[in-house]
Amino acid sequence: MKIIQDKENIRLTCSFLHPYVSAAAWFKHTPGEKALLIASAFSSTPQYHNDFDKSGRFIALREQSSFNLSISNAEPSDSATYYCAVADYSDTALLDCTVLVLKGSSSSLSAVLQPPVSDPVELGGDTTLQCSILTDTSAGEHSVYWFRHGSGESHPGIIYTHGNRSDECKKSSETDSPTQSCVYKLPKRNLSLSDAGTYYCAVLMCGEIIFGNGTKLDFVEKGVLEPVTLVLAASNIISIVMVVYLYRKSHSHHEGLVKPIIIQREDVEIQDAEMF
């Protein structure tokens, strides 16, 4: 995290040593809003997006082993999380993440971050969702809520609240930094299909509520087939066998009816030939 002053000039650096990096990009994420693409570069000339080039304060520079972003005359709206992403021929990765907080900004809540679930989740298994909050130490108490938005549901519903707690927070290691980091965890045990969905962490502070970007919880299929699946598979196999059996039986019965007719015609032809 970087504490910046009003009208300060900022330089964000994204370095990469991989020689096959084909594209690089900078993103800006303001708490409670979707991430915005600032600039991207496939070669030495960067391309700007979402009108970040209109003010002239955002300047991107692509070099051989880095993609840097400069912000001049910092404003309160520049308080956000900035991500640098790079891509090669087969993969994409985030290389840098910087949280900028303008000193004296009216907002005491600087960021609400929700990392994705690190390990694959299976039915009946366990996992832990995490929510990290970066806030001013002088901001006072805050409340944290968890919401779940399942498939087919119109609105997310609240499932858990941490209430007013400060024991989850640690002050920044920087000497003069007025910020603190608070980490909240939501354990999920013996997971079922009803637990699938997107989980949102929301923070209420000073009459303002800000949502995180959400953590999606999906399930991977187990290696062992469920009993219902086995029954359905067996039923399908039996049906196919019965259809094949009936088809063959019907076909052989049809051949049996046709064959005597052919023999009779042959006998008549033979008798007719003897008469001549």
Coordinates of N, CA, C and O in Angstrom, one line a residue, residues 159-271:
I159 N -25.9 -14.2 5.1 CA -25.8 -15.6 5.7 C -24.9 -15.5 7.0 O -25.0 -16.4 7.9
Y160 N -24.1 -14.4 7.2 CA -23.3 -14.3 8.4 C -22.8 -12.9 8.6 O -22.7 -12.2 7.7
T161 N -22.6 -12.5 9.9 CA -22.1 -11.2 10.2 C -21.0 -11.4 11.3 O -21.2 -12.2 12.2
H162 N -19.9 -10.6 11.1 CA -18.8 -10.6 12.2 C -19.1 -9.6 13.2 O -18.4 -9.6 14.3
G163 N -20.0 -8.7 13.0 CA -20.3 -7.6 14.0 C -19.1 -6.7 14.2 O -18.3 -6.6 13.3
N164 N -19.2 -5.9 15.3 CA -18.1 -4.9 15.5 C -16.9 -5.6 16.2 O -17.0 -5.9 17.4
R165 N -15.9 -5.9 15.4 CA -14.7 -6.6 16.0 C -13.4 -5.9 15.5 O -13.3 -5.4 14.3
S166 N -12.4 -5.8 16.4 CA -11.2 -5.2 16.0 C -10.0 -6.1 16.2 O -8.9 -5.8 15.9
D167 N -10.3 -7.3 16.8 CA -9.2 -8.3 17.0 C -8.7 -8.9 15.8 O -7.6 -9.6 15.8
E168 N -9.3 -8.7 14.6 CA -8.9 -9.3 13.4 C -8.0 -8.4 12.6 O -7.5 -8.7 11.5
C169 N -7.7 -7.2 13.2 CA -6.9 -6.2 12.4 C -5.5 -6.0 13.0 O -5.2 -6.2 14.1
K170 N -4.6 -5.7 12.0 CA -3.2 -5.5 12.4 C -2.7 -4.2 11.7 O -3.0 -4.0 10.5
K171 N -2.0 -3.4 12.4 CA -1.5 -2.1 11.9 C -0.4 -2.4 10.8 O 0.3 -3.4 10.9
S172 N -0.4 -1.5 9.9 CA 0.6 -1.6 8.8 C 2.0 -1.6 9.4 O 2.3 -0.9 10.4
S173 N 3.0 -2.4 8.8 CA 4.3 -2.5 9.3 C 5.1 -1.2 9.0 O 6.2 -1.0 9.6
E174 N 4.6 -0.3 8.1 CA 5.3 0.9 7.8 C 5.2 1.8 9.0 O 4.2 2.0 9.6
T175 N 6.3 2.5 9.4 CA 6.4 3.3 10.6 C 5.3 4.4 10.7 O 4.7 4.5 11.7
D176 N 5.2 5.2 9.6 CA 4.3 6.3 9.7 C 3.0 6.0 9.0 O 2.2 7.0 8.7
S177 N 2.7 4.8 8.7 CA 1.5 4.5 7.9 C 0.3 4.5 8.9 O 0.3 3.8 10.0
P178 N -0.8 5.2 8.5 CA -2.0 5.2 9.4 C -3.0 4.1 9.0 O -4.2 4.2 9.4
T179 N -2.6 3.1 8.3 CA -3.5 2.1 7.8 C -3.4 0.8 8.6 O -2.4 0.5 9.2
Q180 N -4.4 0.0 8.5 CA -4.4 -1.3 9.1 C -5.1 -2.3 8.2 O -5.9 -1.9 7.3
S181 N -4.7 -3.6 8.3 CA -5.3 -4.6 7.5 C -6.1 -5.6 8.4 O -5.6 -6.0 9.4
C182 N -7.3 -5.8 8.0 CA -8.2 -6.7 8.7 C -8.6 -7.9 7.9 O -9.0 -7.7 6.7
V183 N -8.5 -9.1 8.4 CA -8.8 -10.3 7.6 C -9.9 -11.1 8.3 O -9.8 -11.4 9.5
Y184 N -10.9 -11.3 7.6 CA -12.1 -12.1 8.1 C -12.3 -13.4 7.3 O -12.2 -13.3 6.1
K185 N -12.6 -14.4 8.0 CA -12.7 -15.7 7.3 C -14.1 -16.3 7.6 O -14.7 -16.2 8.7
L186 N -14.6 -17.0 6.6 CA -15.9 -17.7 6.7 C -15.7 -19.2 6.3 O -15.6 -19.6 5.2
P187 N -15.6 -20.1 7.4 CA -15.4 -21.5 7.1 C -16.7 -22.1 6.6 O -17.8 -21.8 7.1
K188 N -16.6 -23.0 5.7 CA -17.7 -23.8 5.1 C -17.4 -25.3 5.3 O -16.4 -25.7 4.7
R189 N -18.2 -26.0 6.0 CA -18.0 -27.4 6.2 C -19.1 -28.3 5.6 O -20.2 -27.9 5.4
N190 N -18.7 -29.5 5.2 CA -19.6 -30.5 4.7 C -20.5 -29.9 3.5 O -21.7 -29.9 3.6
L191 N -19.8 -29.4 2.5 CA -20.5 -28.6 1.5 C -21.4 -29.5 0.7 O -21.2 -30.7 0.4
S192 N -22.6 -28.8 0.3 CA -23.6 -29.5 -0.5 C -23.9 -28.6 -1.7 O -23.4 -27.4 -1.8
L193 N -24.7 -29.1 -2.7 CA -25.0 -28.3 -3.8 C -25.7 -26.9 -3.5 O -25.6 -26.0 -4.2
S194 N -26.4 -26.9 -2.4 CA -27.1 -25.7 -2.0 C -26.1 -24.6 -1.6 O -26.5 -23.4 -1.4
D195 N -24.8 -24.9 -1.4 CA -23.8 -23.9 -1.0 C -23.1 -23.3 -2.2 O -22.4 -22.3 -2.0
A196 N -23.4 -23.8 -3.4 CA -22.8 -23.2 -4.6 C -23.4 -21.8 -4.8 O -24.5 -21.4 -4.5
G197 N -22.5 -20.9 -5.4 CA -22.9 -19.5 -5.7 C -21.7 -18.6 -5.5 O -20.6 -19.0 -5.3
T198 N -22.0 -17.3 -5.5 CA -21.0 -16.3 -5.3 C -21.2 -15.6 -4.0 O -22.3 -15.2 -3.6
Y199 N -20.1 -15.6 -3.2 CA -20.1 -15.0 -1.8 C -19.5 -13.6 -1.8 O -18.4 -13.5 -2.3
Y200 N -20.3 -12.7 -1.3 CA -19.8 -11.3 -1.2 C -19.5 -10.9 0.2 O -20.3 -11.2 1.1
C201 N -18.4 -10.2 0.4 CA -18.1 -9.6 1.7 C -18.4 -8.2 1.7 O -18.0 -7.5 0.7
A202 N -19.2 -7.7 2.6 CA -19.6 -6.3 2.7 C -19.2 -5.6 4.0 O -19.3 -6.3 5.0
V203 N -18.7 -4.4 3.9 CA -18.2 -3.7 5.1 C -19.0 -2.4 5.3 O -19.2 -1.6 4.4
L204 N -19.5 -2.3 6.5 CA -20.3 -1.1 6.9 C -19.4 -0.2 7.9 O -19.0 -0.7 8.9
M205 N -19.1 1.0 7.4 CA -18.3 1.9 8.2 C -18.8 3.3 8.0 O -18.9 3.8 6.9
C206 N -19.0 4.0 9.1 CA -19.4 5.5 9.0 C -20.6 5.7 8.1 O -20.6 6.6 7.3
G207 N -21.6 4.8 8.2 CA -22.8 4.9 7.4 C -22.6 4.6 5.9 O -23.5 4.7 5.1
E208 N -21.4 4.0 5.5 CA -21.1 3.7 4.1 C -20.9 2.2 4.1 O -20.2 1.6 4.9
I209 N -21.5 1.5 3.1 CA -21.3 0.1 2.9 C -20.7 -0.2 1.5 O -21.1 0.4 0.5
I210 N -19.6 -1.0 1.5 CA -18.9 -1.3 0.3 C -18.8 -2.8 0.2 O -18.4 -3.5 1.1
F211 N -19.1 -3.3 -1.0 CA -19.0 -4.8 -1.3 C -17.7 -5.1 -1.9 O -17.1 -4.3 -2.7
G212 N -17.2 -6.3 -1.6 CA -16.0 -6.9 -2.3 C -16.5 -7.4 -3.7 O -17.6 -7.3 -4.1
N213 N -15.5 -7.8 -4.5 CA -15.8 -8.3 -5.9 C -16.4 -9.7 -5.9 O -16.8 -10.2 -7.0
G214 N -16.5 -10.4 -4.8 CA -17.1 -11.7 -4.7 C -16.2 -12.9 -4.9 O -15.2 -12.7 -5.6
T215 N -16.5 -14.0 -4.3 CA -15.7 -15.2 -4.5 C -16.7 -16.3 -5.0 O -17.7 -16.6 -4.3
K216 N -16.4 -16.9 -6.1 CA -17.3 -17.9 -6.7 C -17.0 -19.3 -6.2 O -15.8 -19.7 -6.2
L217 N -18.0 -20.0 -5.7 CA -17.8 -21.3 -5.2 C -18.5 -22.3 -6.1 O -19.7 -22.4 -6.1
D218 N -17.6 -23.1 -6.8 CA -18.1 -24.2 -7.6 C -17.6 -25.5 -7.1 O -16.6 -25.5 -6.4
F219 N -18.2 -26.6 -7.6 CA -17.7 -27.9 -7.2 C -17.2 -28.7 -8.3 O -17.6 -28.6 -9.5
V220 N -16.1 -29.5 -8.0 CA -15.6 -30.4 -9.0 C -16.2 -31.8 -8.8 O -16.6 -32.1 -7.7
E221 N -16.3 -32.6 -9.9 CA -16.9 -33.9 -9.7 C -16.0 -34.9 -9.1 O -14.8 -34.9 -9.3
K222 N -16.5 -35.7 -8.2 CA -15.7 -36.7 -7.6 C -15.4 -37.9 -8.5 O -16.1 -38.1 -9.5
G223 N -14.3 -38.6 -8.2 CA -13.9 -39.7 -9.1 C -14.9 -40.9 -9.0 O -15.0 -41.7 -10.0
V224 N -15.6 -41.1 -7.9 CA -16.5 -42.2 -7.7 C -17.9 -41.7 -8.1 O -18.4 -40.7 -7.7
L225 N -18.6 -42.5 -8.9 CA -19.9 -42.2 -9.3 C -20.9 -42.3 -8.2 O -20.8 -43.2 -7.3
E226 N -21.9 -41.4 -8.2 CA -22.9 -41.4 -7.1 C -23.9 -42.5 -7.4 O -24.0 -43.0 -8.6
P227 N -24.6 -43.1 -6.4 CA -25.5 -44.2 -6.6 C -26.6 -43.8 -7.6 O -27.0 -44.7 -8.4
V228 N -27.1 -42.6 -7.6 CA -28.2 -42.2 -8.6 C -27.6 -42.3 -10.0 O -28.3 -42.8 -10.9
T229 N -26.4 -41.9 -10.2 CA -25.8 -41.9 -11.5 C -25.6 -43.4 -12.0 O -25.9 -43.7 -13.1
L230 N -25.3 -44.3 -11.1 CA -25.1 -45.7 -11.4 C -26.4 -46.3 -11.8 O -26.5 -47.1 -12.8
V231 N -27.5 -46.0 -11.1 CA -28.8 -46.5 -11.4 C -29.3 -46.0 -12.8 O -29.8 -46.8 -13.6
L232 N -29.1 -44.8 -13.1 CA -29.5 -44.2 -14.4 C -28.7 -44.8 -15.5 O -29.2 -45.2 -16.6
A233 N -27.4 -45.0 -15.3 CA -26.6 -45.7 -16.3 C -27.0 -47.1 -16.6 O -27.1 -47.5 -17.7
A234 N -27.3 -47.8 -15.5 CA -27.7 -49.2 -15.6 C -29.0 -49.3 -16.4 O -29.3 -50.2 -17.2
S235 N -30.0 -48.4 -16.0 CA -31.3 -48.3 -16.7 C -31.1 -48.1 -18.2 O -31.8 -48.7 -19.0
N236 N -30.2 -47.2 -18.6 CA -30.0 -46.9 -20.0 C -29.4 -48.1 -20.7 O -29.8 -48.4 -21.8
I237 N -28.5 -48.8 -20.1 CA -27.9 -49.9 -20.7 C -28.9 -51.0 -20.9 O -29.0 -51.6 -22.0
I238 N -29.8 -51.3 -19.9 CA -30.8 -52.3 -20.1 C -31.8 -51.9 -21.2 O -32.2 -52.8 -22.0
S239 N -32.1 -50.7 -21.3 CA -33.1 -50.2 -22.4 C -32.5 -50.5 -23.7 O -33.1 -50.9 -24.7
I240 N -31.2 -50.1 -23.9 CA -30.5 -50.3 -25.2 C -30.5 -51.8 -25.5 O -30.7 -52.2 -26.7
V241 N -30.2 -52.7 -24.5 CA -30.1 -54.1 -24.8 C -31.5 -54.6 -25.2 O -31.6 -55.5 -26.2
M242 N -32.5 -54.2 -24.6 CA -33.9 -54.6 -24.9 C -34.3 -54.2 -26.3 O -34.9 -55.0 -27.1
V243 N -33.9 -53.0 -26.7 CA -34.2 -52.5 -28.1 C -33.5 -53.3 -29.1 O -34.1 -53.7 -30.1
V244 N -32.2 -53.6 -28.9 CA -31.4 -54.4 -29.8 C -32.0 -55.8 -29.9 O -32.2 -56.4 -31.0
Y245 N -32.4 -56.4 -28.8 CA -33.0 -57.8 -28.8 C -34.3 -57.8 -29.5 O -34.5 -58.7 -30.4
L246 N -35.2 -56.9 -29.3 CA -36.5 -56.8 -30.0 C -36.3 -56.6 -31.5 O -37.0 -57.2 -32.3
Y247 N -35.3 -55.8 -31.8 CA -35.1 -55.5 -33.2 C -34.6 -56.8 -34.0 O -35.1 -57.1 -35.0
R248 N -33.7 -57.5 -33.3 CA -33.2 -58.7 -34.0 C -34.3 -59.8 -34.1 O -34.4 -60.5 -35.1
K249 N -35.1 -59.9 -33.0 CA -36.1 -60.9 -33.0 C -37.2 -60.6 -34.1 O -37.6 -61.5 -34.8
S250 N -37.5 -59.3 -34.2 CA -38.5 -58.9 -35.3 C -37.9 -59.1 -36.7 O -38.6 -59.6 -37.6
H251 N -36.6 -58.9 -36.8 CA -36.0 -59.0 -38.1 C -35.9 -60.5 -38.5 O -36.2 -60.9 -39.7
S252 N -35.6 -61.4 -37.5 CA -35.5 -62.8 -37.9 C -36.9 -63.4 -38.2 O -37.1 -64.2 -39.0
H253 N -37.9 -62.9 -37.5 CA -39.3 -63.4 -37.7 C -39.7 -62.9 -39.1 O -40.4 -63.7 -39.8
H254 N -39.3 -61.7 -39.5 CA -39.7 -61.3 -40.9 C -39.0 -62.1 -41.9 O -39.6 -62.5 -42.9
E255 N -37.8 -62.5 -41.7 CA -37.1 -63.4 -42.7 C -37.7 -64.7 -42.8 O -37.8 -65.3 -43.8
G256 N -38.3 -65.2 -41.6 CA -38.9 -66.5 -41.6 C -40.2 -66.5 -42.4 O -40.6 -67.5 -43.1
L257 N -40.9 -65.4 -42.5 CA -42.1 -65.3 -43.3 C -41.9 -65.2 -44.7 O -42.6 -65.7 -45.6
V258 N -40.8 -64.6 -45.1 CA -40.5 -64.3 -46.5 C -39.9 -65.6 -47.1 O -40.2 -65.9 -48.3
K259 N -39.1 -66.4 -46.4 CA -38.4 -67.5 -47.0 C -39.4 -68.6 -47.6 O -39.2 -69.0 -48.7
P260 N -40.5 -69.0 -46.9 CA -41.4 -70.0 -47.5 C -42.0 -69.5 -48.8 O -42.2 -70.3 -49.7
I261 N -42.3 -68.2 -48.9 CA -42.9 -67.7 -50.1 C -41.9 -67.9 -51.3 O -42.3 -68.3 -52.4
I262 N -40.6 -67.6 -51.0 CA -39.6 -67.8 -52.1 C -39.5 -69.2 -52.5 O -39.5 -69.6 -53.7
I263 N -39.6 -70.1 -51.5 CA -39.5 -71.6 -51.8 C -40.7 -72.0 -52.7 O -40.5 -72.7 -53.6
Q264 N -41.9 -71.5 -52.3 CA -43.1 -71.9 -53.1 C -42.9 -71.4 -54.5 O -43.3 -72.1 -55.4
R265 N -42.4 -70.2 -54.7 CA -42.3 -69.7 -56.1 C -41.3 -70.5 -56.9 O -41.5 -70.8 -58.0
E266 N -40.2 -70.9 -56.2 CA -39.2 -71.8 -56.9 C -39.8 -73.1 -57.3 O -39.6 -73.6 -58.4
D267 N -40.7 -73.7 -56.3 CA -41.3 -75.0 -56.7 C -42.2 -74.8 -57.9 O -42.3 -75.7 -58.7
V268 N -43.0 -73.7 -57.9 CA -43.9 -73.6 -59.1 C -43.1 -73.4 -60.3 O -43.5 -74.0 -61.4
E269 N -42.0 -72.7 -60.3 CA -41.2 -72.6 -61.5 C -40.6 -73.9 -62.0 O -40.6 -74.2 -63.2
I270 N -40.2 -74.7 -61.0 CA -39.7 -76.0 -61.3 C -40.8 -76.9 -62.0 O -40.6 -77.6 -62.9
Q271 N -42.0 -76.9 -61.4 CA -43.1 -77.7 -61.9 C -43.4 -77.3 -63.3 O -43.7 -78.1 -64.2

